[in-house]
Short mmCIF file of C-alpha atoms (C1' of nucleotides) in Angstrom, two decimals:
data_model
loop_
_atom_site.label_atom_id
_atom_site.label_comp_id
_atom_site.label_asym_id
_atom_site.label_seq_id
_atom_site.Cartn_x
_atom_site.Cartn_y
_atom_site.Cartn_z
CA MET A 11 46.85 -53.39 -114.62
CA SER A 12 45.58 -49.94 -115.49
CA LYS A 13 42.11 -48.86 -114.56
CA GLU A 14 41.03 -48.72 -118.17
CA GLU A 15 41.85 -52.37 -118.53
CA THR A 16 39.51 -53.20 -115.68
CA VAL A 17 36.75 -51.06 -117.16
CA ILE A 18 36.93 -52.27 -120.76
CA PRO A 19 35.72 -55.82 -120.01
CA LYS A 20 32.60 -54.31 -118.51
CA LEU A 21 31.98 -52.24 -121.63
CA ILE A 22 32.29 -55.20 -123.95
CA PRO A 23 28.98 -57.01 -123.37
CA VAL A 24 27.03 -53.78 -123.81
CA PHE A 25 28.53 -52.92 -127.19
CA ARG A 26 28.35 -56.56 -128.20
CA GLN A 27 24.64 -56.89 -127.50
CA TYR A 28 23.39 -53.50 -128.60
CA GLY A 29 25.87 -52.40 -131.24
CA TYR A 30 27.52 -49.03 -131.43
CA GLU A 31 24.48 -46.86 -131.98
CA GLY A 32 22.30 -48.92 -129.71
CA THR A 33 24.66 -48.41 -126.80
CA SER A 34 24.19 -45.29 -124.69
CA LEU A 35 26.46 -43.65 -122.16
CA SER A 36 23.92 -44.37 -119.45
CA MET A 37 24.12 -48.07 -120.22
CA LEU A 38 27.91 -47.94 -120.14
CA ALA A 39 27.85 -45.99 -116.88
CA LYS A 40 25.56 -48.51 -115.28
CA ALA A 41 27.60 -51.45 -116.59
CA THR A 42 30.83 -50.07 -115.18
CA GLY A 43 29.43 -48.61 -111.99
CA LEU A 44 31.02 -45.29 -112.91
CA GLY A 45 29.42 -41.94 -113.60
CA LYS A 46 29.34 -40.67 -117.15
CA ALA A 47 31.85 -37.98 -116.26
CA SER A 48 34.21 -40.59 -114.84
CA LEU A 49 34.04 -42.52 -118.07
CA TYR A 50 35.14 -39.35 -119.82
CA HIS A 51 38.05 -39.09 -117.45
CA HIS A 52 39.32 -42.46 -118.64
CA PHE A 53 38.21 -42.14 -122.24
CA PRO A 54 38.51 -38.49 -123.30
CA GLN A 55 37.18 -39.39 -126.75
CA GLY A 56 33.91 -40.48 -125.17
CA LYS A 57 31.77 -43.15 -126.70
CA GLU A 58 33.92 -43.44 -129.78
CA GLY A 59 37.00 -43.79 -127.62
CA MET A 60 35.40 -46.54 -125.58
CA ALA A 61 34.37 -48.40 -128.68
CA THR A 62 37.89 -48.07 -130.04
CA ALA A 63 39.37 -49.35 -126.78
CA VAL A 64 36.94 -52.27 -126.83
CA MET A 65 37.82 -53.09 -130.43
CA ASN A 66 41.53 -53.14 -129.65
CA TYR A 67 40.96 -55.20 -126.55
CA ILE A 68 38.94 -57.71 -128.51
CA ALA A 69 41.43 -57.76 -131.36
CA ASN A 70 43.96 -58.76 -128.76
CA SER A 71 41.81 -61.52 -127.29
CA PHE A 72 41.09 -62.78 -130.78
CA SER A 73 44.73 -62.76 -131.70
CA GLN A 74 45.55 -64.73 -128.61
CA ALA A 75 42.74 -67.26 -128.85
CA VAL A 76 42.49 -67.77 -132.59
CA LEU A 77 45.45 -66.39 -134.48
CA GLN A 78 48.27 -67.45 -132.18
CA PRO A 79 47.55 -71.17 -132.62
CA LEU A 80 47.83 -70.64 -136.36
CA ASN A 81 51.26 -69.09 -136.00
CA ASN A 82 52.93 -71.68 -133.84
CA SER A 83 55.04 -74.53 -135.16
CA ASP A 84 52.60 -77.43 -135.00
CA LYS A 85 51.42 -79.32 -138.03
CA PRO A 86 48.68 -77.59 -140.07
CA ASP A 87 45.84 -79.86 -139.02
CA LYS A 88 46.74 -79.37 -135.38
CA LYS A 89 46.87 -75.62 -135.88
CA ILE A 90 43.38 -75.68 -137.31
CA HIS A 91 42.19 -77.86 -134.50
CA GLN A 92 43.53 -75.39 -131.98
CA MET A 93 41.96 -72.51 -133.84
CA CYS A 94 38.62 -74.24 -133.57
CA ARG A 95 39.06 -74.58 -129.85
CA GLY A 96 39.98 -70.91 -129.69
CA LEU A 97 36.94 -69.96 -131.72
CA LYS A 98 34.57 -71.83 -129.44
CA GLU A 99 36.03 -70.02 -126.51
CA PHE A 100 36.18 -66.63 -128.19
CA TYR A 101 32.58 -66.76 -129.40
CA ASN A 102 31.35 -68.42 -126.22
CA ASP A 103 30.02 -71.42 -128.17
CA GLY A 104 28.26 -69.10 -130.58
CA LYS A 105 26.43 -67.06 -127.99
CA ASN A 106 28.62 -64.01 -128.57
CA ASN A 107 27.92 -61.75 -131.49
CA CYS A 108 30.91 -61.05 -133.70
CA PHE A 109 32.27 -57.58 -133.06
CA LEU A 110 33.54 -57.22 -136.59
CA ALA A 111 30.07 -57.89 -137.94
CA ILE A 112 28.48 -55.54 -135.43
CA MET A 113 30.88 -52.71 -136.17
CA SER A 114 30.59 -53.04 -139.92
CA PHE A 115 27.41 -51.14 -140.58
CA GLY A 116 25.57 -47.99 -139.64
CA GLU A 117 27.49 -45.14 -138.15
CA ALA A 118 30.09 -47.56 -136.81
CA GLN A 119 31.03 -48.48 -140.37
CA SER A 120 32.30 -45.01 -141.17
CA LEU A 121 34.15 -44.84 -137.85
CA PHE A 122 35.66 -48.31 -137.65
CA GLY A 123 35.17 -49.81 -141.10
CA GLU A 124 38.80 -49.68 -142.08
CA LEU A 125 39.97 -51.19 -138.79
CA VAL A 126 37.38 -53.94 -139.10
CA LYS A 127 38.52 -54.71 -142.63
CA GLN A 128 42.14 -54.97 -141.53
CA GLN A 129 41.23 -57.34 -138.71
CA LEU A 130 39.27 -59.60 -141.01
CA GLN A 131 42.01 -59.53 -143.61
CA LEU A 132 44.53 -60.50 -140.97
CA TRP A 133 42.48 -63.53 -140.08
CA LEU A 134 42.00 -64.45 -143.73
CA ASP A 135 45.70 -64.15 -144.51
CA THR A 136 46.79 -66.10 -141.46
CA LEU A 137 44.41 -68.90 -142.24
CA GLU A 138 45.37 -68.94 -145.89
CA LYS A 139 49.04 -69.32 -145.03
CA VAL A 140 48.31 -72.39 -142.95
CA LEU A 141 46.38 -74.00 -145.79
CA ILE A 142 49.18 -73.31 -148.23
CA GLU A 143 51.59 -74.81 -145.73
CA ALA A 144 49.33 -77.87 -145.75
CA GLY A 145 49.85 -78.23 -149.48
CA ILE A 146 46.70 -76.62 -150.77
CA GLU A 147 47.13 -74.48 -153.85
CA PRO A 148 47.12 -70.75 -153.16
CA GLU A 149 43.89 -69.91 -154.99
CA GLN A 150 42.09 -72.76 -153.26
CA ALA A 151 43.57 -71.72 -149.95
CA GLU A 152 42.18 -68.24 -150.32
CA LEU A 153 38.76 -69.48 -151.33
CA ARG A 154 38.56 -71.94 -148.47
CA SER A 155 39.69 -69.40 -145.93
CA GLN A 156 36.95 -67.08 -147.06
CA ALA A 157 34.43 -69.90 -147.03
CA ALA A 158 35.40 -70.87 -143.51
CA ILE A 159 34.99 -67.38 -142.11
CA MET A 160 31.77 -67.00 -144.05
CA GLU A 161 30.42 -70.10 -142.42
CA ILE A 162 31.36 -68.94 -138.96
CA GLN A 163 29.77 -65.55 -139.48
CA GLY A 164 26.66 -67.09 -140.90
CA ALA A 165 26.50 -69.57 -138.05
CA LEU A 166 26.63 -66.77 -135.50
CA ILE A 167 23.67 -65.10 -137.18
CA LEU A 168 21.66 -68.30 -137.23
CA VAL A 169 22.44 -68.90 -133.58
CA ARG A 170 21.26 -65.43 -132.74
CA ILE A 171 18.03 -65.68 -134.67
CA LEU A 172 17.12 -69.26 -133.82
CA ASN A 173 18.41 -68.97 -130.27
CA ASP A 174 20.14 -72.31 -130.64
CA THR A 175 23.89 -72.85 -130.56
CA ALA A 176 23.77 -76.05 -132.59
CA PRO A 177 24.54 -74.39 -135.95
CA PHE A 178 27.69 -72.84 -134.55
CA GLU A 179 28.88 -76.05 -132.99
CA ARG A 180 28.27 -77.94 -136.22
CA ALA A 181 30.07 -75.28 -138.21
CA ILE A 182 33.11 -75.52 -135.96
CA ALA A 183 33.03 -79.30 -136.02
CA ASN A 184 32.96 -79.34 -139.82
CA LEU A 185 35.63 -76.71 -140.27
CA PRO A 186 38.74 -78.93 -140.45
CA GLU A 187 37.18 -81.27 -142.97
CA LYS A 188 35.97 -78.39 -145.11
CA LEU A 189 39.37 -76.73 -145.08
CA PHE A 190 41.40 -79.84 -145.87
CA ARG A 191 39.06 -81.94 -147.97
CA VAL A 192 40.46 -82.91 -151.35
CA PRO A 193 38.51 -81.44 -154.27
CA ILE A 194 35.96 -83.68 -155.96
CA ALA A 195 37.04 -83.21 -159.54
CA MET B 29 -1.68 -48.41 -154.72
CA SER B 30 -2.01 -46.91 -151.27
CA LYS B 31 0.23 -44.11 -150.15
CA GLU B 32 1.89 -46.30 -147.56
CA GLU B 33 3.04 -48.64 -150.25
CA THR B 34 4.75 -45.82 -152.08
CA VAL B 35 6.41 -44.63 -148.89
CA ILE B 36 7.70 -47.98 -147.61
CA PRO B 37 10.21 -48.51 -150.41
CA LYS B 38 11.79 -45.20 -149.47
CA LEU B 39 12.07 -46.28 -145.84
CA ILE B 40 13.80 -49.54 -146.69
CA PRO B 41 17.30 -48.36 -147.56
CA VAL B 42 17.52 -46.28 -144.41
CA PHE B 43 16.67 -49.14 -142.06
CA ARG B 44 18.80 -51.47 -144.13
CA GLN B 45 21.91 -49.34 -143.89
CA TYR B 46 21.64 -48.00 -140.36
CA GLY B 47 19.67 -50.66 -138.52
CA TYR B 48 16.71 -50.02 -136.30
CA GLU B 49 18.39 -48.01 -133.57
CA GLY B 50 20.66 -46.17 -135.98
CA THR B 51 17.69 -44.90 -137.95
CA SER B 52 16.06 -41.67 -136.80
CA LEU B 53 12.76 -40.09 -137.71
CA SER B 54 14.62 -37.20 -139.29
CA MET B 55 16.40 -39.59 -141.64
CA LEU B 56 13.11 -41.25 -142.53
CA ALA B 57 11.47 -37.89 -143.10
CA LYS B 58 14.25 -36.78 -145.40
CA ALA B 59 14.23 -40.08 -147.26
CA THR B 60 10.50 -39.90 -147.93
CA GLY B 61 10.28 -36.17 -148.47
CA LEU B 62 7.54 -36.08 -145.83
CA GLY B 63 7.40 -34.30 -142.52
CA LYS B 64 7.53 -36.31 -139.34
CA ALA B 65 3.87 -35.59 -138.70
CA SER B 66 2.94 -36.96 -142.11
CA LEU B 67 4.86 -40.11 -141.35
CA TYR B 68 2.87 -40.41 -138.15
CA HIS B 69 -0.28 -39.93 -140.11
CA HIS B 70 0.52 -43.00 -142.19
CA PHE B 71 2.19 -44.98 -139.42
CA PRO B 72 0.50 -44.16 -136.12
CA GLN B 73 2.86 -46.57 -134.37
CA GLY B 74 5.79 -44.36 -135.34
CA LYS B 75 9.24 -45.76 -135.90
CA GLU B 76 8.26 -49.20 -134.72
CA GLY B 77 5.28 -49.21 -137.06
CA MET B 78 7.43 -48.20 -140.00
CA ALA B 79 9.94 -50.91 -139.21
CA THR B 80 7.11 -53.42 -138.98
CA ALA B 81 5.70 -52.29 -142.30
CA VAL B 82 9.12 -52.52 -143.86
CA MET B 83 9.64 -56.01 -142.47
CA ASN B 84 6.33 -57.18 -143.89
CA TYR B 85 7.03 -55.54 -147.21
CA ILE B 86 10.41 -57.22 -147.38
CA ALA B 87 9.01 -60.56 -146.29
CA ASN B 88 6.71 -60.24 -149.26
CA SER B 89 9.48 -59.41 -151.71
CA PHE B 90 11.51 -62.27 -150.34
CA SER B 91 8.64 -64.66 -150.65
CA GLN B 92 8.13 -63.64 -154.24
CA ALA B 93 11.76 -63.65 -155.30
CA VAL B 94 13.12 -66.58 -153.32
CA LEU B 95 10.41 -68.76 -151.84
CA GLN B 96 7.97 -68.85 -154.74
CA PRO B 97 10.44 -70.56 -157.08
CA LEU B 98 10.85 -73.25 -154.44
CA ASN B 99 7.12 -73.87 -154.35
CA ASN B 100 6.40 -74.24 -158.04
CA SER B 101 6.27 -77.52 -159.89
CA ASP B 102 9.66 -77.61 -161.57
CA LYS B 103 12.30 -80.18 -160.85
CA PRO B 104 14.28 -79.63 -157.63
CA ASP B 105 17.49 -78.55 -159.29
CA LYS B 106 15.63 -76.03 -161.36
CA LYS B 107 13.89 -74.73 -158.27
CA ILE B 108 17.23 -74.19 -156.58
CA HIS B 109 18.58 -72.53 -159.66
CA GLN B 110 15.67 -70.14 -159.67
CA MET B 111 16.08 -69.46 -155.99
CA CYS B 112 19.68 -68.48 -156.62
CA ARG B 113 18.56 -66.04 -159.29
CA GLY B 114 16.01 -64.68 -156.84
CA LEU B 115 18.64 -64.33 -154.15
CA LYS B 116 20.99 -62.37 -156.38
CA GLU B 117 18.17 -60.02 -157.17
CA PHE B 118 16.85 -59.79 -153.63
CA TYR B 119 20.25 -59.06 -152.10
CA ASN B 120 21.33 -56.87 -155.01
CA ASP B 121 24.34 -59.09 -155.75
CA GLY B 122 25.29 -59.01 -152.10
CA LYS B 123 25.29 -55.24 -151.70
CA ASN B 124 22.12 -55.30 -149.59
CA ASN B 125 22.36 -56.11 -145.93
CA CYS B 126 20.04 -58.86 -144.78
CA PHE B 127 17.11 -57.44 -142.88
CA LEU B 128 16.71 -60.52 -140.76
CA ALA B 129 20.28 -60.21 -139.59
CA ILE B 130 19.92 -56.49 -138.98
CA MET B 131 16.74 -56.87 -136.99
CA SER B 132 18.05 -59.71 -134.87
CA PHE B 133 20.02 -57.83 -132.25
CA GLY B 134 19.88 -54.81 -129.99
CA GLU B 135 16.55 -53.26 -129.25
CA ALA B 136 15.14 -54.61 -132.51
CA GLN B 137 15.63 -58.14 -131.25
CA SER B 138 13.11 -57.74 -128.47
CA LEU B 139 10.67 -56.06 -130.84
CA PHE B 140 10.99 -58.22 -133.94
CA GLY B 141 12.94 -61.25 -132.83
CA GLU B 142 10.01 -63.63 -133.01
CA LEU B 143 8.94 -62.42 -136.45
CA VAL B 144 12.50 -62.70 -137.69
CA LYS B 145 12.75 -66.23 -136.39
CA GLN B 146 9.53 -67.24 -138.13
CA GLN B 147 10.74 -65.79 -141.41
CA LEU B 148 14.02 -67.62 -141.22
CA GLN B 149 12.29 -70.84 -140.24
CA LEU B 150 9.97 -70.50 -143.22
CA TRP B 151 12.92 -70.25 -145.54
CA LEU B 152 14.63 -73.20 -143.88
CA ASP B 153 11.55 -75.38 -144.07
CA THR B 154 10.81 -74.51 -147.67
CA LEU B 155 14.34 -75.26 -148.72
CA GLU B 156 14.42 -78.47 -146.75
CA LYS B 157 11.30 -79.73 -148.46
CA VAL B 158 12.84 -79.24 -151.87
CA LEU B 159 15.93 -81.18 -150.86
CA ILE B 160 13.82 -84.02 -149.54
CA GLU B 161 11.89 -83.99 -152.78
CA ALA B 162 15.25 -84.34 -154.53
CA GLY B 163 15.88 -87.53 -152.64
CA ILE B 164 18.10 -86.30 -149.87
CA GLU B 165 17.47 -87.82 -146.49
CA PRO B 166 15.55 -85.59 -144.09
CA GLU B 167 18.32 -85.05 -141.56
CA GLN B 168 20.78 -84.25 -144.31
CA ALA B 169 18.24 -81.97 -145.92
CA GLU B 170 17.86 -79.98 -142.74
CA LEU B 171 21.60 -79.70 -142.20
CA ARG B 172 22.22 -78.61 -145.75
CA SER B 173 19.47 -76.04 -145.69
CA GLN B 174 20.97 -74.53 -142.60
CA ALA B 175 24.43 -74.64 -144.11
CA ALA B 176 23.20 -72.89 -147.23
CA ILE B 177 21.58 -70.04 -145.38
CA MET B 178 24.58 -69.81 -143.11
CA GLU B 179 26.81 -69.38 -146.10
CA ILE B 180 24.62 -66.67 -147.58
CA GLN B 181 24.48 -64.76 -144.35
CA GLY B 182 28.20 -65.06 -143.87
CA ALA B 183 28.82 -64.00 -147.44
CA LEU B 184 26.77 -60.85 -146.93
CA ILE B 185 28.90 -59.94 -143.94
CA LEU B 186 32.13 -60.50 -145.81
CA VAL B 187 30.87 -58.41 -148.69
CA ARG B 188 30.03 -55.62 -146.32
CA ILE B 189 33.36 -55.65 -144.54
CA LEU B 190 35.61 -56.24 -147.53
CA ASN B 191 33.52 -54.03 -149.81
CA ASP B 192 33.72 -56.68 -152.50
CA THR B 193 30.77 -58.65 -153.87
CA ALA B 194 32.88 -61.59 -155.02
CA PRO B 195 32.25 -63.70 -151.88
CA PHE B 196 28.52 -63.43 -152.34
CA GLU B 197 28.64 -64.29 -156.01
CA ARG B 198 30.82 -67.30 -155.27
CA ALA B 199 28.52 -68.42 -152.49
CA ILE B 200 25.53 -68.27 -154.80
CA ALA B 201 27.39 -70.03 -157.60
CA ASN B 202 28.38 -72.87 -155.27
CA LEU B 203 24.97 -73.24 -153.67
CA PRO B 204 23.43 -75.87 -155.97
CA GLU B 205 26.46 -78.10 -155.82
CA LYS B 206 26.64 -77.80 -152.03
CA LEU B 207 22.99 -78.64 -151.65
CA PHE B 208 22.92 -81.61 -153.99
CA ARG B 209 26.41 -83.04 -153.71
CA VAL B 210 26.51 -86.67 -152.73
CA PRO B 211 28.24 -87.31 -149.43
CA ILE B 212 31.86 -88.41 -149.55
CA ALA B 213 31.57 -91.45 -147.38
"C1'" DT C 17 56.85 -33.71 -88.48
"C1'" DT C 18 53.74 -30.95 -90.13
"C1'" DT C 19 51.97 -28.34 -93.83
"C1'" DT C 20 51.19 -27.46 -98.49
"C1'" DT C 21 50.94 -28.72 -103.11
"C1'" DT C 22 49.95 -31.68 -106.79
"C1'" DG C 23 47.48 -35.17 -109.23
"C1'" DT C 24 44.20 -38.82 -109.95
"C1'" DA C 25 39.68 -40.60 -109.60
"C1'" DC C 26 35.31 -39.55 -109.32
"C1'" DC C 27 30.52 -37.48 -109.39
"C1'" DG C 28 26.26 -34.30 -109.60
"C1'" DA C 29 24.48 -31.11 -112.39
"C1'" DA C 30 24.03 -29.01 -116.39
"C1'" DC C 31 25.24 -28.09 -121.33
"C1'" DG C 32 23.48 -27.92 -126.30
"C1'" DT C 33 21.59 -31.22 -129.44
"C1'" DT C 34 18.72 -34.65 -131.15
"C1'" DC C 35 15.52 -38.03 -130.11
"C1'" DG C 36 10.59 -40.00 -130.93
"C1'" DG C 37 6.30 -38.05 -130.80
"C1'" DT C 38 2.32 -34.27 -130.83
"C1'" DT C 39 -0.36 -30.24 -132.00
"C1'" DG C 40 -3.03 -27.15 -134.73
"C1'" DA C 41 -3.57 -24.83 -138.90
"C1'" DC C 42 -3.43 -24.67 -143.85
"C1'" DA C 43 -4.22 -26.68 -148.45
"C1'" DA C 44 -5.97 -30.14 -151.75
"C1'" DG C 45 -9.46 -33.45 -153.20
"C1'" DT C 46 -13.95 -35.07 -152.88
"C1'" DA D 11 -18.56 -28.58 -146.60
"C1'" DC D 12 -15.95 -32.18 -145.20
"C1'" DT D 13 -12.32 -35.44 -145.28
"C1'" DT D 14 -7.47 -36.35 -146.11
"C1'" DG D 15 -2.68 -35.14 -146.39
"C1'" DT D 16 0.76 -32.14 -145.23
"C1'" DC D 17 3.87 -29.13 -142.66
"C1'" DA D 18 6.08 -25.92 -139.43
"C1'" DA D 19 6.46 -25.46 -134.82
"C1'" DC D 20 6.78 -27.51 -130.75
"C1'" DC D 21 7.10 -30.92 -126.60
"C1'" DG D 22 9.39 -33.60 -122.83
"C1'" DA D 23 12.91 -36.89 -122.58
"C1'" DA D 24 17.18 -38.78 -123.59
"C1'" DC D 25 21.33 -38.27 -125.99
"C1'" DG D 26 26.65 -37.51 -125.80
"C1'" DT D 27 29.39 -34.27 -123.59
"C1'" DT D 28 31.39 -30.84 -120.32
"C1'" DC D 29 32.00 -28.27 -116.15
"C1'" DG D 30 32.85 -27.25 -111.31
"C1'" DG D 31 34.17 -29.29 -107.56
"C1'" DT D 32 35.03 -33.08 -103.80
"C1'" DA D 33 37.88 -36.88 -101.79
"C1'" DC D 34 42.03 -38.72 -100.99
"C1'" DA D 35 46.69 -40.10 -101.37
"C1'" DA D 36 51.39 -39.28 -102.65
"C1'" DA D 37 55.07 -35.82 -103.19
"C1'" DA D 38 57.24 -31.48 -101.91
"C1'" DA D 39 58.10 -27.78 -98.82
"C1'" DA D 40 58.19 -25.92 -94.30
#
DNA sequence: TTTTTTGTACCGAACGTTCGGTTGACAAGT
DNA sequence: ACTTGTCAACCGAACGTTCGGTACAAAAAA
């Protein structure tokens, strides 16, 4: 395990709580226990490099916790169920801010916007494929995938503002039904 | 019309795009065409004072565009319909970031978190009352109000990341049905 | 084996820049 | 004349970043 890989997890909560512009090198130095110069030894691109490393690290965690269950060979409803478990873990029951959302505005948007978009699109596409596999028509599958991710993102915001994880837990609990429910008309 | 009230609208887009910590006095000075000292003349509390003024200004706009329709004497479904029109206007068809979401993390959270929470709660309560008036049971009314705001917040994030307003427009279009739909079971 | 070299990790101090905030003087409005 | 609004110039502090150099261990040379 390289040194960077031991440092990155310590960078994560800082960026996650304060955003890209709200995070300073001093905060990162304190969080890692390293001097600012030492951080530059490991991340020659400085703050931007650390944020990039954190994004990749998180993309990996996300892929493992959320996407991988969707790509295995279980039945669709079990895949979704496993994704929900992964989501609860990944977002720490709603207490974690979403990195994609955090990195999608301000200065971070111009730096990481394209990467963020790709990550979100990957999630959307993976989810959509599972719904199609479950027999839902393609246009509906796309709409429902978007609606699901919308709900999760919105839930994370409500949790943050209201300081109450209930909205997130409800959103996760309702996800399978929302994704699979037969249309009314 | 006081000078402050002519200045505040010029501050809004800066805070909205870059967040509290991403916004600098230089940006605000350029956006208003005033020197930093002049800004301090109008807002002795500096950046924090300007952000506060902007929050109050926006709370007012929101109240007028979104909450007021919910408090008039029309029938519930018409109230909701009018709220949706207000939302499209207030969020500029989804192209505007939500201030509450922006001001709910990082340093801004400790400064404005309580105010943000109150604003959101006001919206929730107002919406809930309309649903109850429409005959929906109180617990359901609360859940659906939360779900509605969740969806709007999530939609705004998707719009931002995907650079496509379609998710927001769909979310608004589906709102009335989601709020009023009779339960399946 | 001992010495020398190389390389990695690290840090204290300082860099130039920008930050949020202040001062004092000038101009406009009353 | 007096208040109000404005600005250029400036302040100390913090920013992200870089530099010079130390500590130490592994590799190479003697």
